Short mmCIF file of C-alpha atoms in Angstrom, two decimals:
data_model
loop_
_atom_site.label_atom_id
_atom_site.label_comp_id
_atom_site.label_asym_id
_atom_site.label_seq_id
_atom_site.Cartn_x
_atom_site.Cartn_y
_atom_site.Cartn_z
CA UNK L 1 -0.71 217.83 241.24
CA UNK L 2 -1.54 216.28 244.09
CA UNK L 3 0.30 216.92 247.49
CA UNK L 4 1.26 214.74 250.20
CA UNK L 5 2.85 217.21 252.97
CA UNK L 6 6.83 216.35 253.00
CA UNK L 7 8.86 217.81 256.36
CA UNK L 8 9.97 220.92 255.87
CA UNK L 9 11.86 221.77 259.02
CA UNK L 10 15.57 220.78 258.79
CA UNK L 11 16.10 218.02 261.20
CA UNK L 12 12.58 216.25 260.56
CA UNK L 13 12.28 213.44 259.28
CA UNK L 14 9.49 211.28 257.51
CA UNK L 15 9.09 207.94 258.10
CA UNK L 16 8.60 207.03 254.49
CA UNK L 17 10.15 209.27 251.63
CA UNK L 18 10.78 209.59 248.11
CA UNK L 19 13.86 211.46 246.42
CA UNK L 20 14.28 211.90 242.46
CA UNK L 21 17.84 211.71 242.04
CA UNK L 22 19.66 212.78 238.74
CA UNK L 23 22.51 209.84 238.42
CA UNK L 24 25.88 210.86 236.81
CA UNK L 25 27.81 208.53 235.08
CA UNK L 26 30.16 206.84 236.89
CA UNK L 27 28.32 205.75 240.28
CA UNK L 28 26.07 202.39 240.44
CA UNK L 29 22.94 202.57 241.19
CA UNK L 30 23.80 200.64 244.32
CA UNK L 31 26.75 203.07 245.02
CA UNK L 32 23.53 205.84 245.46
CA UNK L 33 21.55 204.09 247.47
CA UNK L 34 24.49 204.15 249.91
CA UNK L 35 25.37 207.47 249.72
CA UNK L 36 21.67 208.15 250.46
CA UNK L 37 21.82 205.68 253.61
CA UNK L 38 24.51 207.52 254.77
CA UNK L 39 22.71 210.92 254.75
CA UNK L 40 19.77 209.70 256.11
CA UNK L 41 20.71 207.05 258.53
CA UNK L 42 18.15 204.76 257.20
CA UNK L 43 19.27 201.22 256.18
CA UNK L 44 15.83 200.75 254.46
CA UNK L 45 16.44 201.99 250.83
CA UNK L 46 15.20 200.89 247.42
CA UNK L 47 15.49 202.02 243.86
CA UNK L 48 13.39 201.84 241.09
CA UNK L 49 15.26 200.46 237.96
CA UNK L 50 19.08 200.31 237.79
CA UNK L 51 21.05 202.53 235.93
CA UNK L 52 24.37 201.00 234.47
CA UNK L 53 27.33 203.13 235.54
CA UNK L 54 27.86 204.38 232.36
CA UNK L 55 23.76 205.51 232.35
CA UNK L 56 22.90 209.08 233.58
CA UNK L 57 19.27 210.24 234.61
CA UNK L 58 16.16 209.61 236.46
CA UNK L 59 16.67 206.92 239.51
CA UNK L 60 13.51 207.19 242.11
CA UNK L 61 14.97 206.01 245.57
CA UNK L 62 12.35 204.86 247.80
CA UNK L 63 13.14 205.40 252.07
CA UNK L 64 11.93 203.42 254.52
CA UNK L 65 8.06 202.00 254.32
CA UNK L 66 8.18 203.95 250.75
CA UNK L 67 9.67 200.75 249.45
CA UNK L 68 6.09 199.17 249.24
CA UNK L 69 5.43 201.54 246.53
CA UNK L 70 8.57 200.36 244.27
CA UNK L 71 6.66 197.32 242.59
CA UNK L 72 3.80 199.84 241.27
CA UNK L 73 6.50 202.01 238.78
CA UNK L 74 6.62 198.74 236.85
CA UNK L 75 3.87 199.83 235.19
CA UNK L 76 4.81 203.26 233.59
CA UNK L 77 7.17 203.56 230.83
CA UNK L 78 9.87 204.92 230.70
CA UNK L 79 12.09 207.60 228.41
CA UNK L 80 15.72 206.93 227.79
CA UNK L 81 17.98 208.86 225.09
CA UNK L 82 21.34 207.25 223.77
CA UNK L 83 24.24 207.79 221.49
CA UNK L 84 25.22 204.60 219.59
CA UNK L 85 28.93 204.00 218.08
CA UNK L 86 28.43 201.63 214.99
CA UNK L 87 30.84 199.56 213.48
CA UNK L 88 32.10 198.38 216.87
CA UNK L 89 30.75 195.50 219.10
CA UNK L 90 31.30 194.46 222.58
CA UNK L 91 31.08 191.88 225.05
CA UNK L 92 28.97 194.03 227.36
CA UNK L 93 26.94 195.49 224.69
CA UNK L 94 27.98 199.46 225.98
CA UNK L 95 31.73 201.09 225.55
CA UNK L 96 32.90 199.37 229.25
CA UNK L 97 33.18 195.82 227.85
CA UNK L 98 35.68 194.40 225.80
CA UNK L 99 35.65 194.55 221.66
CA UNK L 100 34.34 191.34 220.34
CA UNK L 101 34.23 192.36 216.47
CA UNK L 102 34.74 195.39 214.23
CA UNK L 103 33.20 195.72 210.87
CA UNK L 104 33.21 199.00 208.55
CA UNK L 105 30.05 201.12 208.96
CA UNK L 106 28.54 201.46 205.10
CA UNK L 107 26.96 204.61 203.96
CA UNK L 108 23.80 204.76 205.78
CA UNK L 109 20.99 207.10 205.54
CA UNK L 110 18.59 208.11 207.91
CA UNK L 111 15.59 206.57 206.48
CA UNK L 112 18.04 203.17 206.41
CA UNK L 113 18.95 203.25 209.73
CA UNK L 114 14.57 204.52 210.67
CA UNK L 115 13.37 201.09 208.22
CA UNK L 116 16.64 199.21 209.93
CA UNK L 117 14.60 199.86 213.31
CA UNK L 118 11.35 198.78 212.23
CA UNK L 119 11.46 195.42 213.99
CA UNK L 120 12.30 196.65 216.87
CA UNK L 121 9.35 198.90 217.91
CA UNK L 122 6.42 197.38 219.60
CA UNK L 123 5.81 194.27 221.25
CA UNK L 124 9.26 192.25 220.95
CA UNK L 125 10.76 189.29 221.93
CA UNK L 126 14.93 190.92 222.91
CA UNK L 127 17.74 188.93 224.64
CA UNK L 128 19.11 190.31 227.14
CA UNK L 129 22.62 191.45 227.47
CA UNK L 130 25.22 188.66 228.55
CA UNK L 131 26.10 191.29 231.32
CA UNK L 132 22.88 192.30 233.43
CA UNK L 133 21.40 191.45 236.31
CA UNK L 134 19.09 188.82 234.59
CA UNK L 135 19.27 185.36 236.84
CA UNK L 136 19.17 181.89 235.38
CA UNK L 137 18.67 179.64 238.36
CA UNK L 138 19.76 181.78 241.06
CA UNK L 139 22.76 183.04 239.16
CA UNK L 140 23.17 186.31 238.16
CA UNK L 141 23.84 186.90 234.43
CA UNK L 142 26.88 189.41 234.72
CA UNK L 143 28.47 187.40 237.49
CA UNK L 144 28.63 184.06 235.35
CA UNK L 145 30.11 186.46 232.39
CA UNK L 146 32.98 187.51 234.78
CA UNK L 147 33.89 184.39 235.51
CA UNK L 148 34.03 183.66 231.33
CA UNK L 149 30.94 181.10 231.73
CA UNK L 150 28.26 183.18 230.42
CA UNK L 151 24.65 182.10 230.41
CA UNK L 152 22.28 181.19 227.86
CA UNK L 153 19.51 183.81 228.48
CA UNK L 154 16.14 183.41 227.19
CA UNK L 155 14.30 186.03 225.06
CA UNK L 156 11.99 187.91 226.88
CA UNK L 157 8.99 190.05 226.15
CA UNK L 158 8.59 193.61 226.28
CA UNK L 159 7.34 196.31 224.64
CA UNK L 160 9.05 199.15 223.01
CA UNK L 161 6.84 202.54 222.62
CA UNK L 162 8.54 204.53 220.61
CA UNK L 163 12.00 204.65 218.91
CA UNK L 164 13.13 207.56 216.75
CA UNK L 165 16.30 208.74 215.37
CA UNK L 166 17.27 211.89 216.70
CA UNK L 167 20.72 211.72 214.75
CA UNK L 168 22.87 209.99 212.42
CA UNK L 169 26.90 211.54 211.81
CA UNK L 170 28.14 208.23 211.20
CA UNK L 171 29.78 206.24 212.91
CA UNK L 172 27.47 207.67 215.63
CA UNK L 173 24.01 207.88 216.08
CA UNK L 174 21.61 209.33 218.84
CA UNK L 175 18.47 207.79 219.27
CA UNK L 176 15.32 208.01 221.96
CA UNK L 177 13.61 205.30 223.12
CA UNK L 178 10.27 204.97 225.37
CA UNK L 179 9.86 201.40 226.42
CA UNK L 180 8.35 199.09 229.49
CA UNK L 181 10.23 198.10 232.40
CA UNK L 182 13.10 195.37 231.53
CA UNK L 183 13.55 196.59 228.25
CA UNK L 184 17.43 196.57 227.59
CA UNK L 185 18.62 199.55 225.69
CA UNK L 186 22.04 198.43 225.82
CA UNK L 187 20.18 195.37 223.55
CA UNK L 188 18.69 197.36 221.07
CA UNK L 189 21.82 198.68 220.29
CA UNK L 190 23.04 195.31 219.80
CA UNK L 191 20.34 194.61 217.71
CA UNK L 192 20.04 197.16 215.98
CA UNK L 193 23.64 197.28 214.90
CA UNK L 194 23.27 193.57 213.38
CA UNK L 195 20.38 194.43 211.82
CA UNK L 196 22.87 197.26 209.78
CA UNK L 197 24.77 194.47 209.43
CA UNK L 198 28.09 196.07 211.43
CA UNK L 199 27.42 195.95 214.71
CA UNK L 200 26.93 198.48 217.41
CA UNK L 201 27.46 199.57 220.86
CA UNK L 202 26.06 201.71 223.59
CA UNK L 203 28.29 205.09 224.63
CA UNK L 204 25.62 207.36 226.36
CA UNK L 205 22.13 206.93 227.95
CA UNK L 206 20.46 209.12 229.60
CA UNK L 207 17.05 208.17 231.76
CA UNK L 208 14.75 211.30 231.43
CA UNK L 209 11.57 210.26 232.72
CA UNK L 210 9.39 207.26 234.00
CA UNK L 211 5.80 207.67 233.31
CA UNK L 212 5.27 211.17 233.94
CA UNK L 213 8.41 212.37 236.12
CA UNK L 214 11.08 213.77 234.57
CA UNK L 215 14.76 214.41 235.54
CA UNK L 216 13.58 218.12 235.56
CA UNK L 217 12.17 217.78 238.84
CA UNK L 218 15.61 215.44 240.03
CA UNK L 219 18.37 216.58 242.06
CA UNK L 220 21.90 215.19 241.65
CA UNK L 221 24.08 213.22 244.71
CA UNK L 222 26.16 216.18 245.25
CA UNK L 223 23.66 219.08 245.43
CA UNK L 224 21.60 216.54 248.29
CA UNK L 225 25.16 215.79 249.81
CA UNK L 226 25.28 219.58 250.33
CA UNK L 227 21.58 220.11 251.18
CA UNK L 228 22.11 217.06 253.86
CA UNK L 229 25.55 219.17 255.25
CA UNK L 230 23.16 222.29 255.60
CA UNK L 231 20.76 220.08 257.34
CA UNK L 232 18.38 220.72 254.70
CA UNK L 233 18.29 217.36 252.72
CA UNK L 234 14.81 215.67 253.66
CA UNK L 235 13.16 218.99 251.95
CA UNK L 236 14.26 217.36 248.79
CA UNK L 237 12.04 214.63 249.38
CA UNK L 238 9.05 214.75 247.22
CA UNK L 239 5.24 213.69 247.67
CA UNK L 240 5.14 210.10 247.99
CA UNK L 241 2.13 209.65 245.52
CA UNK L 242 4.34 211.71 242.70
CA UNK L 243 4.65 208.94 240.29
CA UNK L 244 0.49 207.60 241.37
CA UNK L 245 -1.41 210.80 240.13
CA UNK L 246 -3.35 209.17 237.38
CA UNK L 247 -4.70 206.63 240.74
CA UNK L 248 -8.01 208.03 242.66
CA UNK L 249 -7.60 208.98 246.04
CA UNK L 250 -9.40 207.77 248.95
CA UNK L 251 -9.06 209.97 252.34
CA UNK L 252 -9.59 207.41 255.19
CA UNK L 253 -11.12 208.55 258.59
CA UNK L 254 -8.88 207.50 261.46
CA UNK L 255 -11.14 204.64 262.53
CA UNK L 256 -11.13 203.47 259.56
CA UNK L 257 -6.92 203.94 259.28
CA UNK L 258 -6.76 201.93 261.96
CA UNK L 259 -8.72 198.98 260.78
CA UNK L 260 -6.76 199.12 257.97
CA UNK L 261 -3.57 198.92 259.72
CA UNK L 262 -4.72 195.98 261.29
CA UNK L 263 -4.98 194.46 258.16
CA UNK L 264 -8.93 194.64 257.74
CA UNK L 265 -10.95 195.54 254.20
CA UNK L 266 -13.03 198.73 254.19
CA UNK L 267 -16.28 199.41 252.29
CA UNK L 268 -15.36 202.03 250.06
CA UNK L 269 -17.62 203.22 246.80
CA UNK L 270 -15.06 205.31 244.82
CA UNK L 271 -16.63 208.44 243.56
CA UNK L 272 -15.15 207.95 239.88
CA UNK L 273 -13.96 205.31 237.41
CA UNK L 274 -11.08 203.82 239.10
CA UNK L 275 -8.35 201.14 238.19
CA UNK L 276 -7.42 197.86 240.19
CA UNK L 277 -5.54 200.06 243.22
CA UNK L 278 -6.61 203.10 244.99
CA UNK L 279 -4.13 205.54 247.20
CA UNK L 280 -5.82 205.85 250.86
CA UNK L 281 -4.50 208.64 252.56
CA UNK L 282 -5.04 210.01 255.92
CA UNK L 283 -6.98 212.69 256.66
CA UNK L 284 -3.71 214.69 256.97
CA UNK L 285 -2.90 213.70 253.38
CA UNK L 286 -0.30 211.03 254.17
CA UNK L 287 -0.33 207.70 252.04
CA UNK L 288 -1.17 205.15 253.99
CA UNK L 289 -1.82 202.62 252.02
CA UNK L 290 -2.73 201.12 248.48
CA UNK L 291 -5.49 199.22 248.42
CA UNK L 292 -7.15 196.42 245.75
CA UNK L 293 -10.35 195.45 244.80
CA UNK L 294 -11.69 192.83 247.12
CA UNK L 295 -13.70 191.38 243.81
CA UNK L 296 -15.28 193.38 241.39
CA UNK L 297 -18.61 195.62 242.30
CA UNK L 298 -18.28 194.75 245.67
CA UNK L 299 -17.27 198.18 247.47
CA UNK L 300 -14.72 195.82 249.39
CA UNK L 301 -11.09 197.05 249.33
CA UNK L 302 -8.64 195.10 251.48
CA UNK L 303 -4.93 196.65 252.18
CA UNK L 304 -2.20 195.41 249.25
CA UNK L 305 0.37 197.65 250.96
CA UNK L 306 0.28 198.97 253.87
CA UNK L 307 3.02 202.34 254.88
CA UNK L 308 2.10 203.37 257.81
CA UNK L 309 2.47 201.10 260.28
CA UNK L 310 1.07 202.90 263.44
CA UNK L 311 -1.56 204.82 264.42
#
């Protein structure tokens, strides 16, 4: 693993960071971004992929410059577990909304419900739930549902990894699920529980990792809330590249940091195979920026992001 150095004295802080928090249920994902501003003092906070309140699990919040890094974890997928209740649909697709329809739950097997879920693994085409933060013309998709004018949302592609079943005591069932960024659980469900032609709704889902993070190396709001009252809470913060180790490194000399600050492209020759982004660093190890490809075979990198923003 590589290591970016994070502050370990107790009233230091970074001016970028990045905390893996565990989410209870409960909580939005808004509702920890605040808490975090609180303990930090830092307005400028961002999370990577919302977690419903009833959703537990892995939600990356992103301080300060960090934020530049959000629109990268796109690209990973991401693990997810969930207990289904068939039988039993709702309005919100998950056990907060209201019930829409009940049907009885036949006498499923295992390999019913695994050929039941056939359609729904790969590359898919899945509506979105009538409550989520989808927006049709400005207007967010759960907010036109509260006011009982829903929206007509548009199928969308994504691309489901992996689906197994992990359990099946009917009426419930426990699934995992490894899927791409705006992949709706919540809509499997849905799905699926049409497909077993009863219906279905989400009770529990848990987030466990996004690419190659887990919620093994998260901390939950209350442990930092107590870290932060011992004045301990930015050693929490993890290396801001933790999510970026399968990107090559460049370390940047601090002429050539500044040039980049300023916004000019550098002549790099990466010593390796390397993808459309590299992670420059300082020579102290900080991130300082992620930088593209100019054109291809040219050596020419010019600054996507920039995170540090002076010398």
């Amino acid at each position: 693993m590589s290591a970016e150095p994070v502050p370990r004295a107790s009233g230091q802080r970074p001016p970028a960071a990045l905390f893996l928090i565990d989410k209870p249920a409960g909580p939005t994902s808004h509702d920890i971004v605040n808490q975090l501003r609180r303990l930090t003092g830092v307005r400028r906070i961002g999370h990577a992929g919302t977690l419903d309140p009833l959703a537990t699990g892995l939600l990356p919040l992103f301080v300060g410059p960090a934020t530049r890094l959000i629109e990268y974890l796109a690209a990973y997928p991401k693990r997810y577990t969930a207990r289904l209740r068939l039988g039993i649909s709702t309005d919100t697709d998950d056990a907060h909304g209201d019930v829409i329809a009940e049907a009885p739950v036949p006498p499923l097997t295992r390999a019913q419900i695994d050929a039941a879920a056939m359609p729904f693994r790969g590359a898919i085409s899945q509506v979105p739930p009538t409550f989520s933060a989808v927006k049709v013309k400005g207007v967010v998709a759960h907010r036109a549902a509260r006011r009982g004018d829903p929206l007509p949302l548009q199928a969308r592609a994504v691309t489901v990894h992996a689906l197994t079943i992990d359990d099946w005591q009917s009426p419930e069932l426990r699934i995992a699920v490894t899927c791409s960024t705006g992949t709706y659980v919540r809509a499997i469900a849905r799905d699926l529980g049409a497909a077993l032609g009863c219906g279905a709704h989400l009770v529990e889902m848990r987030r466990t990792a996004i690419g190659a993070v887990s919620t093994d190396e998260a901390i939950t709001p209350n442990a930092l809330e107590a870290a932060f009252a011992a004045a301990t809470g930015w050693e929490h913060a993890v290396p801001l590249d933790r999510f970026f180790e399968d990107w090559q490194r460049v370390v940047l000399a601090d002429d050539q940091v500044t040039r980049l600050i300023q916004g000019q492209p550098l002549h790099i020759q990466p010593r390796e195979e390397h993808g459309p982004h590299l992670l420059a660093k300082d020579r102290a190890g900080r991130v300082v920026a992620v930088l593209a490809a100019a054109s291809p075979g040219s050596g020419l990198w010019r600054p996507a992001k920039v995170l540090r923003v002076t010398g």
